[in-house]
XYZ file of C-alpha atoms in Angstrom:
583
model
C 15.446 -224.918 95.011
C 16.301 -227.920 92.883
C 16.872 -227.210 89.207
C 16.220 -229.582 86.335
C 16.988 -229.429 82.667
C 14.002 -228.883 80.416
C 14.296 -230.221 76.861
C 17.802 -228.803 76.759
C 18.920 -231.385 74.225
C 17.464 -232.299 70.812
C 15.044 -229.360 70.869
C 15.983 -228.065 67.420
C 15.808 -231.613 66.005
C 12.342 -232.141 67.490
C 11.064 -228.853 66.111
C 12.470 -229.578 62.648
C 10.868 -233.018 62.489
C 7.529 -231.668 63.712
C 7.618 -228.873 61.149
C 8.011 -231.459 58.399
C 5.263 -233.689 59.753
C 2.770 -230.846 60.061
C 3.627 -228.673 57.075
C 4.641 -231.324 54.542
C 2.665 -234.392 55.570
C -0.426 -232.483 56.767
C -0.973 -234.299 60.067
C -2.828 -232.392 62.760
C -1.524 -232.249 66.309
C -3.896 -234.851 67.776
C -3.076 -237.314 64.997
C 0.642 -236.828 65.599
C 0.319 -237.490 69.327
C -1.851 -240.551 68.701
C 0.771 -241.995 66.347
C 3.692 -241.156 68.635
C 2.094 -242.836 71.654
C 0.799 -245.917 69.834
C 2.656 -248.977 71.201
C 1.877 -251.181 68.191
C 4.636 -250.231 65.819
C 6.064 -247.742 63.385
C 4.803 -245.386 60.708
C 5.549 -245.270 56.998
C 6.769 -241.692 57.513
C 10.510 -241.278 58.163
C 10.120 -238.095 60.212
C 7.523 -239.685 62.480
C 9.671 -242.797 62.881
C 12.587 -240.635 63.979
C 10.337 -238.987 66.562
C 9.019 -242.371 67.748
C 12.567 -243.643 68.149
C 13.534 -240.529 70.108
C 10.470 -240.695 72.362
C 10.982 -244.368 73.203
C 14.447 -243.646 74.568
C 13.559 -240.306 76.118
C 13.899 -239.862 79.888
C 10.957 -237.665 80.856
C 12.159 -237.113 84.408
C 15.620 -235.956 83.366
C 14.983 -234.375 79.973
C 11.454 -233.025 80.186
C 7.980 -233.569 78.793
C 8.742 -234.204 75.126
C 5.176 -235.097 74.131
C 3.734 -232.007 75.781
C 6.340 -229.913 74.008
C 5.545 -231.617 70.681
C 1.819 -231.066 71.108
C 2.163 -227.385 71.883
C 4.643 -226.856 69.041
C 2.246 -228.479 66.562
C -0.615 -226.326 67.825
C 1.562 -223.261 67.338
C 2.322 -224.247 63.730
C -1.307 -224.967 62.932
C -2.480 -221.647 64.365
C -0.238 -219.953 61.750
C 1.178 -217.536 64.285
C 4.026 -217.717 66.716
C 2.799 -218.504 70.176
C 4.613 -218.046 73.398
C 5.802 -221.033 75.381
C 3.193 -221.591 78.086
C 4.764 -224.735 79.504
C 5.586 -224.181 83.139
C 9.395 -224.355 83.501
C 10.163 -227.528 85.389
C 12.233 -225.763 88.056
C 9.132 -223.760 88.981
C 7.010 -226.909 89.208
C 9.689 -228.466 91.385
C 9.770 -225.442 93.703
C 5.991 -225.198 94.043
C 5.664 -228.869 94.934
C 8.681 -228.827 97.235
C 6.970 -226.137 99.304
C 3.666 -228.015 99.168
C 5.322 -231.244 100.349
C 6.852 -229.574 103.409
C 5.664 -231.255 106.621
C 3.750 -233.869 104.641
C 2.581 -236.604 106.988
C 0.465 -239.494 105.738
C 1.775 -239.544 102.173
C 0.353 -243.037 101.535
C -3.179 -241.646 101.846
C -2.597 -238.290 100.167
C -4.768 -237.354 97.181
C -3.111 -234.884 94.808
C -5.067 -233.314 91.959
C -4.047 -231.117 89.056
C -7.397 -229.709 87.865
C -5.989 -228.446 84.548
C -3.238 -231.002 84.108
C -2.288 -230.372 80.477
C 0.405 -232.919 79.659
C 0.979 -233.712 83.336
C 4.025 -231.676 84.373
C 2.895 -231.234 87.980
C 1.758 -234.852 88.278
C 5.090 -236.097 86.893
C 7.065 -234.219 89.557
C 4.552 -235.232 92.241
C 5.023 -238.878 91.211
C 8.791 -238.541 91.515
C 8.573 -236.941 94.969
C 6.105 -239.518 96.250
C 8.139 -242.410 94.874
C 11.162 -241.276 96.889
C 9.037 -241.238 100.052
C 7.664 -244.708 99.356
C 11.093 -246.172 98.617
C 12.499 -244.577 101.767
C 9.770 -246.336 103.749
C 10.731 -249.702 102.278
C 8.295 -250.200 99.389
C 9.596 -251.784 96.221
C 9.367 -249.602 93.097
C 6.511 -251.494 91.421
C 4.233 -251.564 94.456
C 4.956 -247.916 95.196
C 4.271 -246.875 91.604
C 0.953 -248.730 91.506
C -0.128 -247.124 94.764
C 0.800 -243.660 93.524
C -0.943 -244.046 90.170
C -4.171 -245.516 91.523
C -4.533 -243.879 94.955
C -2.463 -240.680 95.083
C -2.634 -238.870 91.733
C -5.687 -237.361 90.000
C -6.068 -234.999 87.086
C -8.592 -233.222 84.875
C -8.334 -231.369 81.605
C -10.846 -230.258 78.987
C -8.454 -231.260 76.175
C -8.692 -235.006 75.422
C -5.291 -235.077 73.739
C -3.661 -233.497 76.775
C -5.323 -236.141 78.969
C -3.866 -238.922 76.828
C -0.398 -237.350 76.987
C -0.618 -237.193 80.797
C -1.593 -240.863 80.959
C 1.244 -241.813 78.624
C 3.795 -239.786 80.613
C 2.788 -241.268 83.965
C 2.835 -244.821 82.666
C 6.183 -244.315 80.984
C 7.953 -242.899 84.035
C 6.446 -245.563 86.320
C 6.894 -248.535 83.944
C 3.336 -249.545 84.923
C 1.154 -249.934 81.837
C -1.726 -252.092 83.042
C -3.513 -249.733 85.456
C -6.465 -247.391 85.005
C -5.348 -243.873 85.910
C -7.480 -241.246 87.620
C -6.949 -238.811 84.756
C -10.083 -237.739 82.932
C -11.409 -235.286 80.372
C -13.519 -232.912 82.438
C -14.138 -229.229 83.058
C -13.131 -228.765 86.672
C -15.086 -225.520 86.984
C -18.472 -226.816 85.839
C -18.368 -230.468 86.898
C -18.260 -231.740 90.467
C -15.171 -233.915 91.073
C -16.922 -237.247 90.594
C -14.036 -239.673 90.227
C -14.277 -243.033 88.541
C -12.562 -244.553 91.557
C -15.512 -244.740 93.995
C -13.199 -245.037 97.005
C -11.854 -241.589 96.252
C -15.352 -240.095 96.411
C -15.451 -240.548 100.170
C -13.470 -237.342 100.465
C -11.812 -234.846 98.224
C -8.197 -233.791 97.802
C -5.326 -233.087 100.161
C -3.325 -231.078 97.607
C -4.648 -229.285 94.538
C -1.835 -227.948 92.402
C -0.931 -226.820 88.915
C -0.929 -223.910 86.505
C -4.618 -223.189 85.903
C -5.521 -221.312 82.711
C -5.229 -217.539 82.826
C -7.867 -215.409 81.146
C -9.467 -218.103 78.985
C -12.075 -216.913 76.509
C -15.531 -217.472 77.947
C -18.934 -217.461 76.267
C -21.721 -215.246 77.567
C -23.466 -218.328 78.966
C -20.286 -219.346 80.801
C -19.890 -215.859 82.246
C -23.492 -215.942 83.434
C -22.944 -219.344 85.027
C -19.787 -218.242 86.825
C -21.324 -214.998 88.079
C -24.209 -217.017 89.480
C -22.140 -219.778 91.057
C -18.811 -218.196 92.003
C -18.314 -215.443 94.576
C -14.957 -214.433 93.084
C -16.608 -213.735 89.707
C -18.647 -210.863 91.141
C -15.553 -208.636 91.374
C -14.170 -209.814 88.019
C -14.087 -213.037 86.024
C -10.778 -214.739 85.382
C -10.442 -218.480 85.065
C -7.536 -218.829 87.480
C -9.495 -217.189 90.335
C -12.384 -219.538 89.567
C -9.963 -222.457 89.934
C -8.845 -221.101 93.301
C -12.446 -220.809 94.509
C -13.433 -224.273 93.302
C -10.336 -225.717 94.948
C -11.187 -223.992 98.231
C -14.613 -225.625 98.135
C -13.353 -229.204 97.808
C -10.033 -229.273 99.624
C -9.890 -231.575 102.663
C -9.406 -230.275 106.180
C -5.902 -228.792 106.440
C -5.450 -229.523 102.741
C -3.223 -227.389 100.516
C -3.543 -225.457 97.271
C -0.408 -224.612 95.277
C -0.897 -222.727 92.014
C 1.148 -220.743 89.510
C -0.870 -217.614 88.698
C -0.283 -214.118 87.261
C 1.225 -211.559 89.611
C -1.749 -209.297 88.905
C -3.562 -211.421 91.471
C -1.724 -209.585 94.226
C -3.197 -206.149 93.651
C -5.798 -205.900 90.868
C -9.271 -204.872 92.056
C -10.970 -207.556 89.933
C -9.357 -210.249 92.118
C -10.375 -208.705 95.450
C -13.127 -211.243 96.151
C -10.733 -214.109 95.541
C -8.142 -212.586 97.873
C -10.846 -212.156 100.517
C -11.801 -215.833 100.212
C -8.164 -216.862 100.582
C -7.762 -214.712 103.700
C -10.961 -216.083 105.247
C -10.205 -219.741 104.588
C -6.456 -220.334 104.510
C -3.063 -219.608 105.902
C -0.903 -218.290 103.075
C 2.249 -220.328 103.566
C 4.329 -218.688 100.848
C 4.306 -216.465 97.792
C 7.120 -216.864 95.244
C 7.923 -214.252 92.606
C 9.020 -215.631 89.213
C 9.127 -212.661 86.843
C 8.426 -213.720 83.229
C 8.852 -217.511 83.108
C 7.263 -218.153 79.708
C 9.169 -217.937 76.441
C 8.086 -215.098 74.104
C 5.275 -214.104 76.451
C 5.127 -211.140 78.814
C 3.295 -212.776 81.704
C 4.818 -212.034 85.123
C 3.969 -214.918 87.432
C 3.853 -215.834 91.080
C 3.182 -219.093 92.856
C 1.048 -219.166 95.962
C 0.925 -221.967 98.508
C -2.152 -222.080 100.730
C -3.189 -224.300 103.610
C -6.821 -224.556 104.641
C -7.312 -223.082 108.077
C -10.777 -222.322 109.441
C -9.594 -221.020 112.812
C -9.589 -217.244 112.705
C -6.890 -216.842 115.359
C -4.450 -219.121 113.523
C -4.922 -217.258 110.243
C -4.246 -213.947 111.971
C -1.082 -215.286 113.592
C 0.226 -216.730 110.330
C 3.480 -215.401 108.865
C 3.839 -215.518 105.075
C 7.187 -216.302 103.470
C 7.963 -214.242 100.358
C 10.551 -215.773 98.012
C 11.979 -213.755 95.126
C 13.361 -215.817 92.245
C 13.244 -213.020 89.663
C 16.933 -212.124 89.658
C 18.969 -215.107 90.818
C 18.947 -218.772 89.898
C 18.991 -219.851 93.500
C 17.095 -218.290 96.359
C 17.325 -219.703 99.853
C 16.257 -216.560 101.702
C 12.853 -215.020 102.163
C 11.147 -212.109 103.802
C 8.269 -212.550 106.222
C 4.959 -210.710 106.220
C 2.205 -211.080 108.838
C -0.963 -212.293 107.145
C -3.143 -210.211 109.458
C -1.945 -207.036 107.728
C -3.660 -208.097 104.507
C -6.993 -207.815 106.273
C -6.395 -204.068 106.569
C -4.935 -203.195 103.153
C -6.973 -201.410 100.522
C -9.013 -204.016 98.594
C -7.137 -206.687 100.587
C -4.089 -206.184 98.369
C -1.382 -208.786 98.999
C 1.462 -206.348 99.442
C 4.710 -208.261 98.935
C 6.765 -205.153 99.709
C 5.960 -205.420 103.376
C 8.120 -207.091 105.951
C 7.476 -207.364 109.667
C 9.545 -204.196 110.124
C 7.592 -202.419 107.361
C 4.310 -203.396 108.973
C 5.530 -201.894 112.241
C 6.520 -198.616 110.574
C 3.348 -198.330 108.477
C 1.129 -199.142 111.451
C 2.872 -196.567 113.601
C 2.384 -193.906 110.922
C -1.301 -194.716 110.509
C -1.928 -194.710 114.257
C -0.804 -191.101 114.673
C -3.215 -188.186 114.487
C -3.173 -187.689 110.731
C -4.806 -185.535 108.088
C -5.866 -186.824 104.676
C -6.378 -185.204 101.295
C -9.598 -187.171 100.808
C -12.492 -184.695 101.082
C -9.943 -181.977 101.863
C -8.628 -181.152 98.397
C -9.893 -180.381 94.910
C -7.944 -182.430 92.368
C -7.578 -181.634 88.689
C -5.900 -183.248 85.686
C -3.371 -181.741 83.324
C -4.293 -180.737 79.794
C -4.376 -183.226 76.915
C -3.817 -181.249 73.733
C -4.217 -184.099 71.267
C -1.111 -182.950 69.426
C 1.571 -181.231 71.486
C 3.664 -180.230 68.453
C 0.802 -178.177 67.078
C -0.581 -176.739 70.310
C 2.589 -175.949 72.280
C 5.225 -173.378 71.321
C 8.639 -172.641 72.922
C 7.900 -168.907 73.269
C 5.107 -166.494 74.090
C 2.998 -165.007 71.277
C -0.562 -163.823 70.751
C -1.382 -167.271 69.345
C 0.245 -169.001 72.334
C -0.470 -166.697 75.293
C -0.778 -169.123 78.223
C 2.244 -170.545 80.084
C 2.215 -174.333 80.513
C 4.567 -176.518 82.512
C 5.704 -179.990 81.489
C 6.751 -182.960 83.601
C 10.441 -182.078 83.214
C 9.746 -178.659 84.768
C 8.700 -180.105 88.123
C 11.213 -180.919 90.857
C 10.645 -181.373 94.600
C 9.732 -177.955 96.032
C 10.506 -176.120 92.785
C 9.146 -175.384 89.334
C 11.778 -174.731 86.677
C 9.616 -173.219 83.959
C 11.063 -174.118 80.547
C 9.233 -171.353 78.635
C 6.483 -173.292 76.865
C 3.175 -171.676 75.917
C -0.163 -172.698 74.433
C -3.696 -171.325 74.147
C -6.368 -172.485 76.576
C -9.238 -173.182 74.173
C -11.622 -175.957 75.232
C -13.058 -176.185 71.728
C -9.808 -177.568 70.279
C -8.092 -179.239 73.235
C -8.803 -182.901 73.948
C -9.036 -182.700 77.759
C -9.014 -179.787 80.172
C -10.003 -178.906 83.714
C -11.845 -175.646 84.374
C -9.624 -172.629 83.797
C -9.966 -171.266 87.327
C -8.291 -174.383 88.789
C -5.114 -173.811 86.801
C -5.158 -170.104 87.662
C -5.509 -170.697 91.390
C -2.528 -169.242 93.197
C -0.441 -171.563 95.392
C -1.968 -174.741 94.027
C -0.035 -178.001 94.460
C 1.253 -179.794 91.380
C 2.856 -183.217 91.047
C 4.314 -185.466 88.410
C 1.760 -187.980 87.176
C 4.247 -190.682 86.113
C 7.058 -192.068 88.228
C 7.931 -194.204 91.216
C 8.910 -191.153 93.247
C 6.430 -188.600 94.507
C 7.448 -185.101 93.421
C 5.434 -182.086 94.615
C 5.797 -178.346 94.153
C 3.621 -175.300 94.835
C 2.744 -173.034 91.915
C 2.376 -169.368 92.751
C 2.484 -168.217 89.099
C -0.824 -169.644 87.842
C 0.727 -171.975 85.298
C -1.334 -174.376 83.234
C -0.111 -177.976 83.308
C 0.300 -180.580 80.604
C -1.228 -184.015 81.199
C 1.970 -185.423 82.755
C 1.493 -182.915 85.592
C -1.640 -183.025 87.740
C -2.570 -180.917 90.716
C -4.805 -180.212 93.680
C -5.973 -177.244 95.702
C -5.877 -177.926 99.458
C -9.047 -177.378 101.428
C -9.437 -177.194 105.195
C -6.414 -179.225 106.261
C -5.345 -176.570 108.741
C -1.689 -176.727 107.664
C 0.246 -174.052 105.795
C 1.292 -174.928 102.258
C 5.035 -174.987 102.908
C 4.682 -177.445 105.782
C 2.354 -179.656 103.723
C 4.872 -179.548 100.883
C 7.614 -180.678 103.256
C 5.571 -183.660 104.428
C 4.548 -184.746 100.909
C 8.128 -184.603 99.588
C 9.565 -186.449 102.580
C 11.227 -189.856 102.538
C 8.705 -191.019 105.112
C 5.717 -190.399 102.841
C 7.687 -191.847 99.912
C 8.287 -195.013 101.966
C 4.593 -195.316 102.793
C 3.635 -194.766 99.149
C 6.055 -197.361 97.767
C 5.000 -199.966 100.307
C 1.299 -199.553 99.660
C 0.785 -198.764 95.997
C 1.831 -200.625 92.841
C 1.675 -198.253 89.933
C 3.897 -195.851 88.031
C 0.908 -193.533 87.773
C 0.429 -191.240 90.747
C -3.301 -191.690 91.233
C -5.648 -189.439 93.138
C -7.111 -192.360 95.113
C -3.650 -193.240 96.392
C -2.713 -189.680 97.305
C -5.939 -189.343 99.261
C -4.823 -192.215 101.514
C -1.450 -190.737 102.518
C -1.278 -190.213 106.310
C -0.211 -186.557 106.675
C 0.878 -186.069 110.251
C -0.870 -183.299 112.179
C 2.209 -181.298 113.099
C 2.795 -179.516 116.344
C 2.846 -175.731 115.967
C 6.616 -175.542 116.490
C 7.369 -178.275 113.937
C 4.970 -176.788 111.405
C 6.649 -173.394 111.648
C 10.137 -174.877 111.491
C 9.391 -177.130 108.492
C 7.691 -174.249 106.720
C 10.796 -172.099 107.205
C 13.084 -174.878 105.921
C 10.931 -175.334 102.804
C 10.977 -171.617 102.105
C 14.776 -171.659 102.268
C 14.964 -174.659 99.918
C 12.865 -172.766 97.378
C 15.300 -169.866 97.358
C 18.718 -171.514 97.419
C 20.736 -173.075 94.627
C 23.294 -174.592 96.977
C 23.040 -178.382 96.884
C 24.782 -178.589 100.255
C 22.217 -176.267 101.812
C 19.336 -178.133 100.166
C 20.611 -181.424 101.561
C 21.046 -179.997 105.037
C 17.568 -178.479 105.047
C 15.848 -181.634 103.769
C 17.616 -183.715 106.417
C 16.375 -181.284 109.044
C 12.840 -181.770 107.754
C 13.245 -185.564 107.850
C 14.453 -185.438 111.462
C 11.469 -183.368 112.537
C 9.056 -185.707 110.761
C 10.610 -188.802 112.337
C 9.916 -187.191 115.702
C 6.365 -186.191 114.746
C 5.519 -189.685 113.420
C 7.058 -191.153 116.606
C 9.560 -193.207 114.586
C 12.805 -194.364 116.163
C 16.294 -193.968 114.706
C 16.451 -197.580 113.496
C 13.091 -197.121 111.766
C 14.337 -193.928 110.191
C 17.403 -195.802 108.943
C 15.148 -198.482 107.433
C 13.243 -195.776 105.577
C 16.490 -194.179 104.414
C 17.782 -197.546 103.154
C 14.799 -197.945 100.870
C 15.006 -194.396 99.573
C 18.498 -194.595 98.114
C 18.235 -191.353 96.172
C 20.230 -188.681 97.940
C 17.966 -185.948 99.286
C 20.076 -183.266 97.637
C 19.912 -184.974 94.237
C 16.164 -185.286 94.569
C 15.706 -181.526 94.218
C 17.611 -181.244 90.963
C 15.515 -180.107 87.957
C 14.060 -182.863 85.820
C 14.517 -185.684 88.312
């Protein structure tokens, strides 16, 4: 991935000058941009003249989008609150477009659109990439630039000032100032792409790219319009999914869509309809993980590159490349995930944790004869007191007669009761389950928060605080010790981590765990091992017994040694350590 500097010089000077212009001289942001881009001359304001001088010598391609930065900084000042930096880092733009340009063929005829172009970051990089292709083919720079500006690049934005900045930027980097650009003030979501250039109306776009707005505020009338006109809005309205749907409706045959969007797109239920549309209309070429790319804003992001593909068999054969740029500056490796697996995931979640090997293991587990907690268990929540300090005491008394276990008390297979008591009184407690559920003997309990599943069986009728939930098994036809061994196993942990994306251990997710129907011999043997684990304090013995359970389960799930090793690799926690109290 090519890296570029982004306003890494003069930034403090620019901000200082803009602060003076806005706060002292009372210009608004649109006025400032209009003055800075006016070719006619200079201002009577020294700060503005310094900015004009800087802008006229500024190299946008090498140093970044100075006008876009200035505009956003002014808007931040005028809003009287510190805003995060929503400019897409230029290295991300470069990466997204580099992937989109792979295997590009007839670049002279390509139509590229940024439907929410802002100050033109994506169009600037697209211009640079296209210019290199034109020059390589033998065009001179002026002819190539004119062709790119008039035939190849298109943009929309609802902000007229942003549109003017985009036009200025493209003309400045191309040194072509006498052409009419295909950049217009327009709402992409509510207006059909009717371009001023009539020749372009004969077809739509070959590449739609950019960073569409995330979660824009919508009026009630807008929401009504989108629910009526957009399929994706029926599962949840978010502007970026609307941009994806509109783009899908106007992209040319075999055209591409390349967007930067929030990572919530991968797994949130509200985006299910959009994911379904993507699966039914495109090959997902790649998904790139970016972490938090915006300054002062917690907004984890991904980029997704799609290629229109209407042939069902080609979509099902497609392999998705998953790039992870969250940790390292450079990333040349990727994992591969079969797209056809996303047709089978819950709510069509785009599970980036899968690999081809993971798909094989998960599929093999699901294809065994399995039992499920769904419709076979009664679940209950822990108690919410409203104020633990007042309702929970560290010792028994007549005012605190009922034993209650906390999250720290629960370890795999064991409960290490820490001696806390309270009074079960539904009139003063904030949330409770019926008393008889807590007082059921041999109920299963589990930690509610954590990446690791931790189960134990309670034979002492403890109550549980809200960080410990539970269930009472129904007609699974498996003894409790054997079930406990399966639920605490690395194999189930592997399945859980690959399929679910939350620190909360949710009932809906537990109900989907494939619990292998054990042979009678394995059930008896696992049950005996679990009973021994419960009654030994030897870490060596605990480790040996848990490994014996894992071996039996690998056999029962029909998993091979190399698949077992893959599961072990991704469950780095030593099995013996996993049974220590509090972990």
